[in-house]
Coordinates of C-alpha atoms and ligand atoms in Angstrom, one line a residue:
M1 CA 15.9 -20.5 35.9
K2 CA 17.0 -21.7 39.3
E3 CA 15.2 -20.8 42.5
H4 CA 18.2 -19.0 44.0
Y5 CA 21.2 -17.2 42.5
D6 CA 24.3 -15.8 44.1
I7 CA 24.1 -12.7 41.9
V8 CA 21.3 -11.2 39.7
I9 CA 22.3 -8.5 37.1
I10 CA 19.6 -6.2 35.9
G11 CA 20.0 -5.1 32.3
A12 CA 21.8 -6.8 29.4
G13 CA 23.3 -3.8 27.7
A14 CA 27.1 -3.6 27.2
I15 CA 27.6 -2.9 30.9
G16 CA 25.4 -5.7 32.4
S17 CA 26.6 -8.2 29.8
A18 CA 30.3 -7.4 30.4
I19 CA 29.7 -7.8 34.1
A20 CA 28.0 -11.2 33.4
R21 CA 31.0 -12.3 31.4
E22 CA 33.5 -11.2 34.0
L23 CA 31.6 -13.1 36.7
S24 CA 31.4 -16.3 34.6
R25 CA 35.2 -16.7 35.3
Y26 CA 34.2 -17.8 38.8
K27 CA 32.2 -20.6 40.4
L28 CA 29.1 -18.6 41.0
D29 CA 25.4 -18.9 40.1
V30 CA 24.7 -15.7 38.1
L31 CA 21.5 -14.6 36.3
L32 CA 21.3 -11.8 33.7
L33 CA 17.9 -10.3 33.4
E34 CA 16.7 -8.2 30.4
K35 CA 13.2 -6.7 29.9
N36 CA 13.6 -6.5 26.1
V37 CA 13.1 -9.5 23.9
E38 CA 16.7 -9.5 22.6
I39 CA 20.2 -9.0 24.1
G40 CA 21.6 -5.6 23.1
G41 CA 20.7 -2.9 25.5
E42 CA 19.2 0.4 24.7
A43 CA 22.0 3.0 24.8
T44 CA 24.2 0.3 23.4
T45 CA 22.1 0.0 20.2
S46 CA 22.5 3.7 19.3
N47 CA 25.9 5.3 19.9
S48 CA 29.0 6.6 18.0
A49 CA 30.7 3.2 18.2
I50 CA 34.0 4.7 19.3
I51 CA 36.4 3.1 21.8
H52 CA 37.7 6.2 23.4
T53 CA 41.1 6.8 25.0
G54 CA 39.8 9.1 27.7
Y55 CA 42.0 12.0 26.6
D56 CA 39.1 14.4 27.2
A57 CA 37.7 12.9 30.4
K58 CA 37.5 15.1 33.6
P59 CA 40.9 14.3 35.2
G60 CA 40.7 12.5 38.6
T61 CA 37.2 11.1 38.1
L62 CA 36.1 7.5 38.1
E63 CA 35.2 7.9 34.4
S64 CA 38.7 9.0 33.6
K65 CA 40.2 6.0 35.4
L66 CA 37.9 3.4 33.9
V67 CA 37.9 4.8 30.3
V68 CA 41.7 5.3 30.2
G69 CA 42.1 1.8 31.7
A70 CA 39.7 0.1 29.3
N71 CA 41.2 1.3 26.0
P72 CA 44.3 -1.0 26.1
M73 CA 42.1 -4.0 26.9
Y74 CA 40.5 -4.0 23.5
D75 CA 43.1 -5.9 21.4
Q76 CA 42.8 -9.0 23.6
L77 CA 39.1 -8.6 24.3
C78 CA 38.1 -8.3 20.6
D79 CA 40.5 -11.2 19.7
E80 CA 38.9 -13.4 22.3
L81 CA 35.3 -12.5 21.5
D82 CA 35.8 -12.2 17.7
V83 CA 34.4 -8.6 17.7
P84 CA 35.2 -6.3 14.7
F85 CA 37.5 -3.5 16.0
K86 CA 39.9 -1.2 14.2
K87 CA 42.4 1.4 15.6
V88 CA 41.8 4.2 13.0
G89 CA 42.8 7.1 15.3
A90 CA 41.1 10.5 15.6
I91 CA 42.0 13.9 14.4
L92 CA 40.7 16.8 16.4
A93 CA 40.6 19.6 13.8
A94 CA 40.5 23.4 14.6
V95 CA 39.0 25.6 12.0
T96 CA 39.2 29.0 13.7
E97 CA 41.9 31.0 15.5
E98 CA 39.9 30.6 18.7
E99 CA 39.8 26.8 18.3
L100 CA 43.5 26.7 17.6
K101 CA 44.2 28.5 20.8
A102 CA 42.2 25.9 22.7
L103 CA 44.5 23.0 21.6
P104 CA 47.3 23.3 24.3
Q105 CA 44.7 23.1 27.0
I106 CA 43.2 20.0 25.5
M107 CA 46.7 18.4 25.2
K108 CA 47.3 19.3 28.9
K109 CA 44.0 17.6 29.9
S110 CA 45.0 14.5 27.9
Y111 CA 48.3 14.3 29.8
Q112 CA 46.5 14.8 33.1
N113 CA 44.4 11.8 32.2
G114 CA 47.6 9.8 31.4
V115 CA 47.0 9.8 27.7
Y116 CA 50.5 10.9 26.4
D117 CA 50.5 9.3 22.9
I118 CA 48.9 12.3 21.2
E119 CA 50.5 14.6 18.8
Y120 CA 50.0 18.2 17.6
L121 CA 49.5 18.5 13.8
T122 CA 49.7 21.6 11.6
G123 CA 47.0 22.3 9.1
E124 CA 49.3 21.0 6.3
E125 CA 50.0 17.8 8.1
I126 CA 46.3 17.2 8.7
K127 CA 45.5 17.8 5.0
R128 CA 48.2 15.4 4.0
R129 CA 46.5 12.7 6.1
E130 CA 42.9 13.6 5.2
K131 CA 42.7 15.3 1.8
D132 CA 39.0 15.9 2.0
L133 CA 39.2 18.1 5.1
S134 CA 38.4 21.8 4.7
D135 CA 41.2 24.3 3.7
D136 CA 40.1 26.2 6.8
V137 CA 41.6 23.5 9.1
K138 CA 44.4 25.4 10.9
G139 CA 45.8 22.6 13.1
G140 CA 44.8 19.9 15.4
I141 CA 45.6 16.9 17.6
Y142 CA 46.1 13.4 16.5
I143 CA 44.9 10.7 19.0
P144 CA 46.1 7.4 17.6
R145 CA 44.2 4.9 19.9
E146 CA 40.7 6.3 19.4
S147 CA 39.2 3.3 17.7
I148 CA 36.0 2.0 16.1
I149 CA 34.0 -1.2 16.9
D150 CA 30.8 -3.0 16.2
P151 CA 28.9 -2.1 19.4
F152 CA 26.1 -4.6 18.8
I153 CA 28.5 -7.5 18.4
L154 CA 30.5 -6.4 21.4
N155 CA 27.3 -6.6 23.6
I156 CA 26.1 -9.8 22.1
A157 CA 29.5 -11.4 22.4
Y158 CA 29.8 -10.6 26.1
A159 CA 26.4 -12.1 26.7
E160 CA 27.0 -15.2 24.5
N161 CA 30.3 -15.9 26.2
A162 CA 28.8 -15.4 29.6
Y163 CA 26.0 -17.8 28.7
T164 CA 28.3 -20.5 27.3
N165 CA 30.3 -20.2 30.5
G166 CA 27.3 -21.0 32.7
V167 CA 25.5 -17.6 33.3
D168 CA 21.7 -18.0 33.0
V169 CA 20.0 -15.3 30.8
S170 CA 16.4 -14.5 30.9
L171 CA 15.0 -12.2 28.2
S172 CA 11.6 -10.5 28.2
T173 CA 12.0 -10.4 32.0
K174 CA 11.3 -7.0 33.6
V175 CA 12.3 -6.3 37.2
T176 CA 9.3 -4.7 38.9
D177 CA 10.4 -4.8 42.5
I178 CA 13.1 -5.8 44.9
K179 CA 12.5 -7.4 48.3
T180 CA 14.7 -7.0 51.3
A181 CA 15.0 -8.6 54.7
D182 CA 17.2 -7.9 57.7
N183 CA 19.0 -5.1 55.8
R184 CA 20.0 -7.5 52.9
V185 CA 18.5 -7.9 49.5
K186 CA 16.4 -11.0 49.3
S187 CA 14.8 -11.3 45.9
V188 CA 13.9 -9.6 42.6
V189 CA 10.3 -9.6 41.6
T190 CA 9.7 -9.9 37.8
N191 CA 6.9 -10.3 35.4
K192 CA 7.9 -14.0 35.3
G193 CA 8.0 -14.5 39.1
E194 CA 10.2 -13.9 42.1
I195 CA 13.9 -14.9 42.1
N196 CA 15.8 -15.3 45.3
C197 CA 19.4 -14.0 45.3
D198 CA 22.2 -12.7 47.6
Y199 CA 23.4 -9.8 45.4
I200 CA 21.9 -7.5 42.9
V201 CA 23.7 -5.4 40.3
N202 CA 21.7 -2.5 38.9
A203 CA 23.0 -2.1 35.3
A204 CA 19.6 -0.8 33.9
G205 CA 21.1 2.2 32.0
V206 CA 18.7 5.1 31.8
Y207 CA 16.2 3.2 34.1
C208 CA 18.8 2.7 36.9
D209 CA 17.0 5.3 39.0
Q210 CA 13.7 3.3 38.8
I211 CA 15.6 0.2 40.1
A212 CA 17.3 2.3 42.9
E213 CA 13.9 3.6 44.0
M214 CA 12.8 0.0 44.6
V215 CA 15.2 -0.2 47.5
N216 CA 14.9 3.5 48.5
L217 CA 18.5 4.3 47.4
C218 CA 17.7 6.9 44.8
D219 CA 19.3 10.2 45.7
F220 CA 19.9 11.1 42.0
K221 CA 18.0 11.4 38.8
E222 CA 18.8 9.6 35.6
H223 CA 17.5 11.3 32.5
P224 CA 18.1 10.7 28.8
R225 CA 20.4 13.0 26.8
K226 CA 19.3 12.5 23.3
G227 CA 21.9 12.1 20.5
E228 CA 20.7 12.2 16.8
F229 CA 22.8 10.6 14.0
F230 CA 23.0 10.2 10.3
I231 CA 24.4 7.1 8.6
L232 CA 25.7 7.7 5.1
D233 CA 25.8 5.4 2.1
K234 CA 29.1 3.5 1.5
N235 CA 29.4 5.3 -1.9
V236 CA 30.2 8.9 -1.2
S237 CA 32.5 11.2 -3.3
Y238 CA 35.1 11.6 -0.5
E239 CA 37.0 9.4 1.8
L240 CA 37.9 9.6 5.5
D241 CA 40.3 7.2 7.3
H242 CA 40.1 8.8 10.7
I243 CA 37.5 9.9 13.3
I244 CA 37.2 13.7 12.7
L245 CA 36.4 15.5 15.9
P246 CA 35.5 19.2 16.5
V247 CA 37.2 21.2 19.2
P248 CA 34.9 20.9 22.2
T249 CA 33.4 24.1 23.8
K250 CA 32.3 24.6 27.4
L251 CA 28.8 23.6 26.4
T252 CA 29.3 20.6 24.1
K253 CA 31.8 18.1 22.7
G254 CA 30.3 18.9 19.3
K255 CA 29.5 16.6 16.4
L256 CA 31.9 14.2 14.8
I257 CA 32.2 12.3 11.6
T258 CA 33.6 8.8 11.7
P259 CA 34.1 5.8 9.5
T260 CA 32.1 2.8 10.9
I261 CA 33.6 -0.7 11.1
H262 CA 31.4 -1.7 8.2
G263 CA 32.5 1.1 5.8
N264 CA 29.8 3.7 6.1
L265 CA 30.3 7.2 7.6
L266 CA 28.5 8.1 10.8
L267 CA 27.7 11.8 11.7
G268 CA 26.5 13.2 15.0
P269 CA 25.5 13.1 17.8
T270 CA 23.5 16.0 19.0
A271 CA 23.1 16.5 22.8
E272 CA 19.7 17.4 24.1
D273 CA 18.5 16.8 27.7
I274 CA 14.9 15.3 27.6
E275 CA 12.5 13.7 30.1
D276 CA 10.9 10.9 28.1
K277 CA 13.0 7.7 28.4
K278 CA 11.5 6.3 25.3
D279 CA 11.7 9.4 23.0
K280 CA 14.1 8.3 20.2
S281 CA 12.7 10.6 17.6
T282 CA 14.9 12.6 15.3
T283 CA 14.2 16.3 14.6
R284 CA 14.8 18.6 11.7
E285 CA 16.7 21.1 13.8
G286 CA 18.9 18.3 15.3
L287 CA 19.8 16.8 11.9
E288 CA 20.4 20.2 10.2
S289 CA 22.7 21.2 13.0
I290 CA 24.8 18.0 12.4
I291 CA 25.3 18.7 8.7
E292 CA 26.1 22.4 9.4
D293 CA 28.7 21.5 12.1
V294 CA 30.4 18.6 10.3
Q295 CA 30.6 20.6 7.0
K296 CA 32.9 23.1 8.8
R297 CA 35.6 20.4 8.7
V298 CA 34.4 18.2 5.9
P299 CA 32.7 20.5 3.3
K300 CA 31.6 17.7 1.0
V301 CA 29.3 16.2 3.6
S302 CA 25.7 16.1 2.4
A303 CA 22.4 15.0 3.9
R304 CA 21.5 13.6 0.5
D305 CA 24.0 10.7 1.1
S306 CA 22.1 9.7 4.2
I307 CA 20.6 6.2 4.3
K308 CA 19.3 6.4 7.9
Q309 CA 18.7 8.9 10.7
Y310 CA 18.2 7.7 14.2
A311 CA 18.7 8.8 17.9
G312 CA 20.0 7.2 21.0
L313 CA 19.6 8.1 24.7
R314 CA 22.6 8.6 26.9
P315 CA 21.9 7.6 30.6
T316 CA 22.8 11.0 32.2
R317 CA 22.9 11.4 35.9
T318 CA 22.1 14.5 38.1
P319 CA 24.5 15.1 39.8
E320 CA 26.7 13.9 36.8
G321 CA 29.5 11.4 36.8
Y322 CA 30.1 7.6 37.0
H323 CA 28.8 6.1 40.2
I324 CA 29.5 2.5 41.1
E325 CA 28.6 1.9 44.7
S326 CA 27.7 -0.5 47.5
Y327 CA 25.4 0.6 50.3
D328 CA 24.4 0.0 53.9
L329 CA 21.8 -2.3 52.3
K330 CA 23.9 -5.4 51.9
G331 CA 24.0 -7.0 48.5
F332 CA 22.9 -4.1 46.4
I333 CA 25.5 -2.7 43.9
G334 CA 24.3 0.4 42.0
L335 CA 25.6 1.8 38.8
S336 CA 24.5 5.2 37.5
G337 CA 25.8 8.0 35.3
I338 CA 27.5 5.6 32.8
R339 CA 26.7 8.2 30.1
S340 CA 28.6 8.6 26.9
T341 CA 31.6 6.4 27.4
G342 CA 30.1 3.2 28.7
L343 CA 30.8 1.1 25.6
T344 CA 34.5 1.8 26.0
S345 CA 34.6 1.4 29.8
S346 CA 32.5 -1.8 29.8
P347 CA 35.4 -4.2 30.4
S348 CA 37.0 -2.1 33.2
V349 CA 33.6 -1.4 34.7
A350 CA 33.0 -5.1 34.8
K351 CA 36.3 -5.7 36.7
Y352 CA 35.6 -2.8 39.0
V353 CA 32.1 -4.3 39.9
V354 CA 33.5 -7.8 40.4
D355 CA 36.1 -6.3 42.8
L356 CA 33.4 -4.5 44.7
L357 CA 31.3 -7.7 44.9
N358 CA 34.3 -9.4 46.3
E359 CA 34.8 -6.6 48.9
E360 CA 31.1 -7.1 49.8
G361 CA 31.6 -10.8 50.5
V362 CA 31.3 -12.7 47.2
K363 CA 33.9 -15.5 47.2
L364 CA 35.8 -15.5 43.8
I365 CA 36.8 -19.1 43.1
A366 CA 38.2 -19.4 39.6
D367 CA 36.3 -21.8 37.4
P368 CA 38.9 -23.9 35.6
D369 CA 36.4 -24.6 32.7
F370 CA 36.0 -20.9 31.9
N371 CA 36.6 -20.4 28.2
P372 CA 37.3 -16.7 27.2
N373 CA 36.9 -17.4 23.5
R374 CA 33.9 -17.0 21.2
E375 CA 33.7 -17.7 17.5
G376 CA 31.6 -15.2 15.6
I377 CA 29.6 -15.8 12.5
R378 CA 31.8 -16.1 9.4
K379 CA 31.2 -13.1 7.1
F380 CA 30.6 -14.2 3.6
S381 CA 31.1 -10.7 2.2
E382 CA 34.7 -10.6 3.6
L383 CA 35.8 -13.8 2.0
S384 CA 37.8 -14.3 -1.2
W385 CA 36.0 -15.5 -4.4
S386 CA 37.4 -19.0 -4.0
E387 CA 36.5 -19.2 -0.3
K388 CA 32.9 -18.2 -1.3
E389 CA 32.7 -20.9 -3.9
E390 CA 34.0 -23.5 -1.4
L391 CA 31.4 -22.5 1.1
K392 CA 28.6 -22.7 -1.4
K393 CA 29.6 -26.3 -2.3
E394 CA 29.6 -27.2 1.4
N395 CA 26.2 -25.5 2.1
S396 CA 23.8 -24.5 -0.6
K397 CA 22.3 -21.8 1.7
Y398 CA 25.5 -19.8 1.1
G399 CA 24.3 -19.6 -2.5
Q400 CA 21.0 -17.9 -1.5
L401 CA 21.8 -14.2 -1.3
I402 CA 19.2 -12.6 0.9
C403 CA 20.6 -9.1 1.3
R404 CA 22.2 -7.6 -1.8
C405 CA 23.4 -4.4 -0.2
E406 CA 25.5 -6.1 2.5
E407 CA 25.9 -9.4 0.6
V408 CA 24.3 -11.6 3.3
P409 CA 23.5 -15.2 2.4
E410 CA 20.7 -17.3 4.0
A411 CA 23.3 -19.4 5.8
E412 CA 24.5 -16.4 7.8
I413 CA 20.9 -15.5 8.8
I414 CA 20.2 -19.1 9.9
A415 CA 23.5 -19.0 11.9
A416 CA 22.4 -15.8 13.6
I417 CA 19.1 -17.4 14.7
N418 CA 20.5 -20.8 15.8
R419 CA 23.4 -19.6 18.0
P420 CA 23.3 -19.4 21.8
L421 CA 21.0 -16.5 22.7
G422 CA 20.2 -16.3 18.9
A423 CA 18.2 -13.6 17.1
T424 CA 14.4 -13.8 17.3
T425 CA 13.5 -10.4 15.7
L426 CA 14.3 -8.5 12.5
D427 CA 16.6 -6.1 14.4
G428 CA 18.3 -9.0 16.1
I429 CA 19.2 -10.4 12.7
K430 CA 20.3 -7.0 11.4
R431 CA 22.6 -6.4 14.4
R432 CA 24.2 -9.8 14.1
V433 CA 24.7 -10.1 10.3
R434 CA 23.5 -6.8 8.8
P435 CA 20.7 -7.5 6.3
G436 CA 18.7 -4.3 6.3
A437 CA 21.6 -2.1 7.4
G438 CA 22.6 -1.2 3.8
R439 CA 21.4 1.2 1.2
C440 CA 17.9 -0.2 0.7
Q441 CA 17.4 -0.5 4.5
G442 CA 15.6 -3.8 4.2
G443 CA 13.3 -2.9 1.3
F444 CA 14.4 -5.9 -0.7
C445 CA 15.3 -8.5 2.0
K446 CA 12.8 -7.9 4.8
P447 CA 10.0 -10.3 3.5
R448 CA 12.5 -13.0 3.0
I449 CA 14.1 -12.6 6.4
L450 CA 10.6 -12.8 8.0
K451 CA 10.0 -16.1 6.3
I452 CA 13.4 -17.5 7.4
L453 CA 12.7 -16.4 11.0
A454 CA 9.3 -17.9 11.0
R455 CA 10.6 -21.2 9.6
E456 CA 13.6 -21.5 11.9
L457 CA 11.6 -20.4 15.1
N458 CA 8.6 -22.5 14.0
I459 CA 6.2 -19.6 14.6
P460 CA 3.7 -17.8 12.2
V461 CA 5.2 -14.9 10.2
S462 CA 2.5 -12.7 11.8
E463 CA 4.2 -13.2 15.2
I464 CA 7.6 -11.9 14.2
L465 CA 8.6 -8.6 15.8
K466 CA 10.8 -5.8 14.5
K467 CA 12.3 -5.4 18.0
E468 CA 10.1 -4.8 21.0
K469 CA 6.9 -6.3 22.2
G470 CA 4.1 -4.7 20.2
S471 CA 6.3 -4.2 17.1
K472 CA 4.8 -6.9 14.9
V473 CA 5.9 -6.4 11.3
I474 CA 2.7 -7.7 9.6
S475 CA -0.8 -8.4 10.7
R476 CA -1.6 -11.2 8.2
S477 CA -0.2 -14.8 8.5
K478 CA 0.8 -15.0 4.9
I479 CA 3.2 -12.9 2.8
Ligands
FAD501 C1 24.2 9.2 21.4 C2 25.2 8.3 22.1 C3 26.5 8.2 21.8 C4 27.4 7.4 22.5 N1 28.7 7.2 22.0 C5 29.5 6.4 22.6 C6 30.8 6.1 22.1 O1 31.1 6.5 21.0 N2 31.6 5.4 22.9 C7 31.3 4.9 24.1 O2 32.1 4.3 24.7 N3 30.0 5.0 24.6 C8 29.1 5.8 23.9 N4 27.9 6.0 24.3 C9 27.5 5.4 25.6 C10 27.2 3.9 25.5 O3 26.4 3.6 24.4 C11 26.6 3.3 26.8 O4 27.3 3.9 27.9 C12 26.9 1.8 26.8 O5 26.3 1.2 25.7 C13 26.4 1.1 28.0 O6 25.1 1.1 28.1 P1 24.3 0.4 29.4 O7 24.6 -1.1 29.3 O8 24.7 1.1 30.6 O9 22.8 0.8 29.1 P2 21.8 0.1 28.0 O10 22.5 -0.3 26.8 O11 20.7 1.0 27.9 O12 21.4 -1.2 28.8 C14 20.5 -1.2 29.9 C15 19.6 -2.4 29.8 O13 18.8 -2.5 31.0 C16 17.5 -2.9 30.6 N5 16.6 -2.7 31.7 C17 16.2 -1.4 32.1 N6 15.3 -1.6 33.1 C18 15.1 -2.9 33.3 C19 14.2 -3.6 34.2 N7 13.4 -3.0 35.1 N8 14.3 -5.0 34.1 C20 15.1 -5.6 33.2 N9 15.9 -4.9 32.4 C21 15.9 -3.6 32.4 C22 17.2 -2.2 29.4 O14 16.2 -2.7 28.6 C23 18.6 -2.2 28.7 O15 18.7 -3.3 27.8 C24 26.9 6.7 23.6 C25 25.6 6.8 24.0 C26 24.7 7.5 23.2 C27 23.2 7.4 23.5

């Protein structure tokens, strides 16, 4: 780390990492700080993984502008950063007369948001496109640009690309205070020491109120809105090609079912306002409500196909809404209320923040060496038989299959560890190359991954973490 930075970004979730990448286009000294041991954020690790169109945003809001603006950026972004992304489209399906009556209003809102490429579908048209939907489906709306993505890889790719373009990244570094002088920010205080800087970007997700309090600029509250999910096995007795959305009510957007980019089905999320910023527990009521709601549209859905249940926390602001602001205190840029669409809006939020920094005095001199491209890890499971054989001849570690469920060879795991900002934990490996994300949830491969991590990082197996500090996987030094 340097003694002084032009800009320090707090939080390496999708938002902070996207801002870091956007700033790496310019000749600036930038530092990305993350309290956790791995890149990847918190909200960013547990979401519906949908790149929204913004059809249902509140018209005229900053959220509407940034989400609607972000969606068309994804073809180029995912191409440059080698991120798995697919435009599957969504079908919003009405199953009651009352829901059917609500559709014109939803279409009107979509047009108000500038999302015109949507289409009304009759019940028969929907059944032709998705045969496993309920016979109760009476009609709906097709939203072709609602898309699915790998959210972990998006976040990691932003940070990796920022890093290879010169942004410094410091993990396990928690901001505990901010010092100011002469009505300007002066430094951030962390568990690893004090870092001088001219500008600070608060991208701390659900903790953004705590950061804002450090400079007495917290006139809001950021609380978690918990969302519970099911992930289903890849082998279920029905098929879905689209994201299937319920008709939203005044109270909730409801629970969806969507294919994931890796071929599972994802169900959820619930929406429960809570106080505890660490409470990622699932509940019986929450999970039961998901199955009950989704079955109204897809009757074959069953909790018995579940391979994992988990919860994520949306950073929710009171008063609600996206806020991206500069203040009388020079050099402080605050983000808050980036709630349930922040994955989608991350590239447009990043541009918006860089613009704001420019207005606040940051000189944007393009760096001619900026390289927008990143090469991801080659996925063995997606190769043809002959390509697999070729790779095994080149590198025998491709012949060592570590995860049977997701077909992950040792060579991919080694690549995940030895990349820029590489994985150091079990979850870090899972998010990059997916061992442990399949049917057995790591039952077979976990001990072998622990050994590979220990060998590659040159540390005892007993030191390997699942994800956070204090999450050691075993207490003995030998397995
Ligand atoms: C249930 C659910 C469903 C969602 N579905 C979607 C969806 O389908 N599509 C979509 O676009 N969005 C969705 N979202 C929203 C999306 O996940 C987030 O908006 C997005 O990932 C951006 O998160 P973030 O970077 O703001 O926050 P985070 O990912 O939480 O990152 C903030 C980071 O700041 C770090 N930090 C906090 N305090 C400090 C400190 N003091 N010092 C250093 N670091 C600190 C944290 O450790 C964390 O890594 C969903 C969210 C949830 C929870």
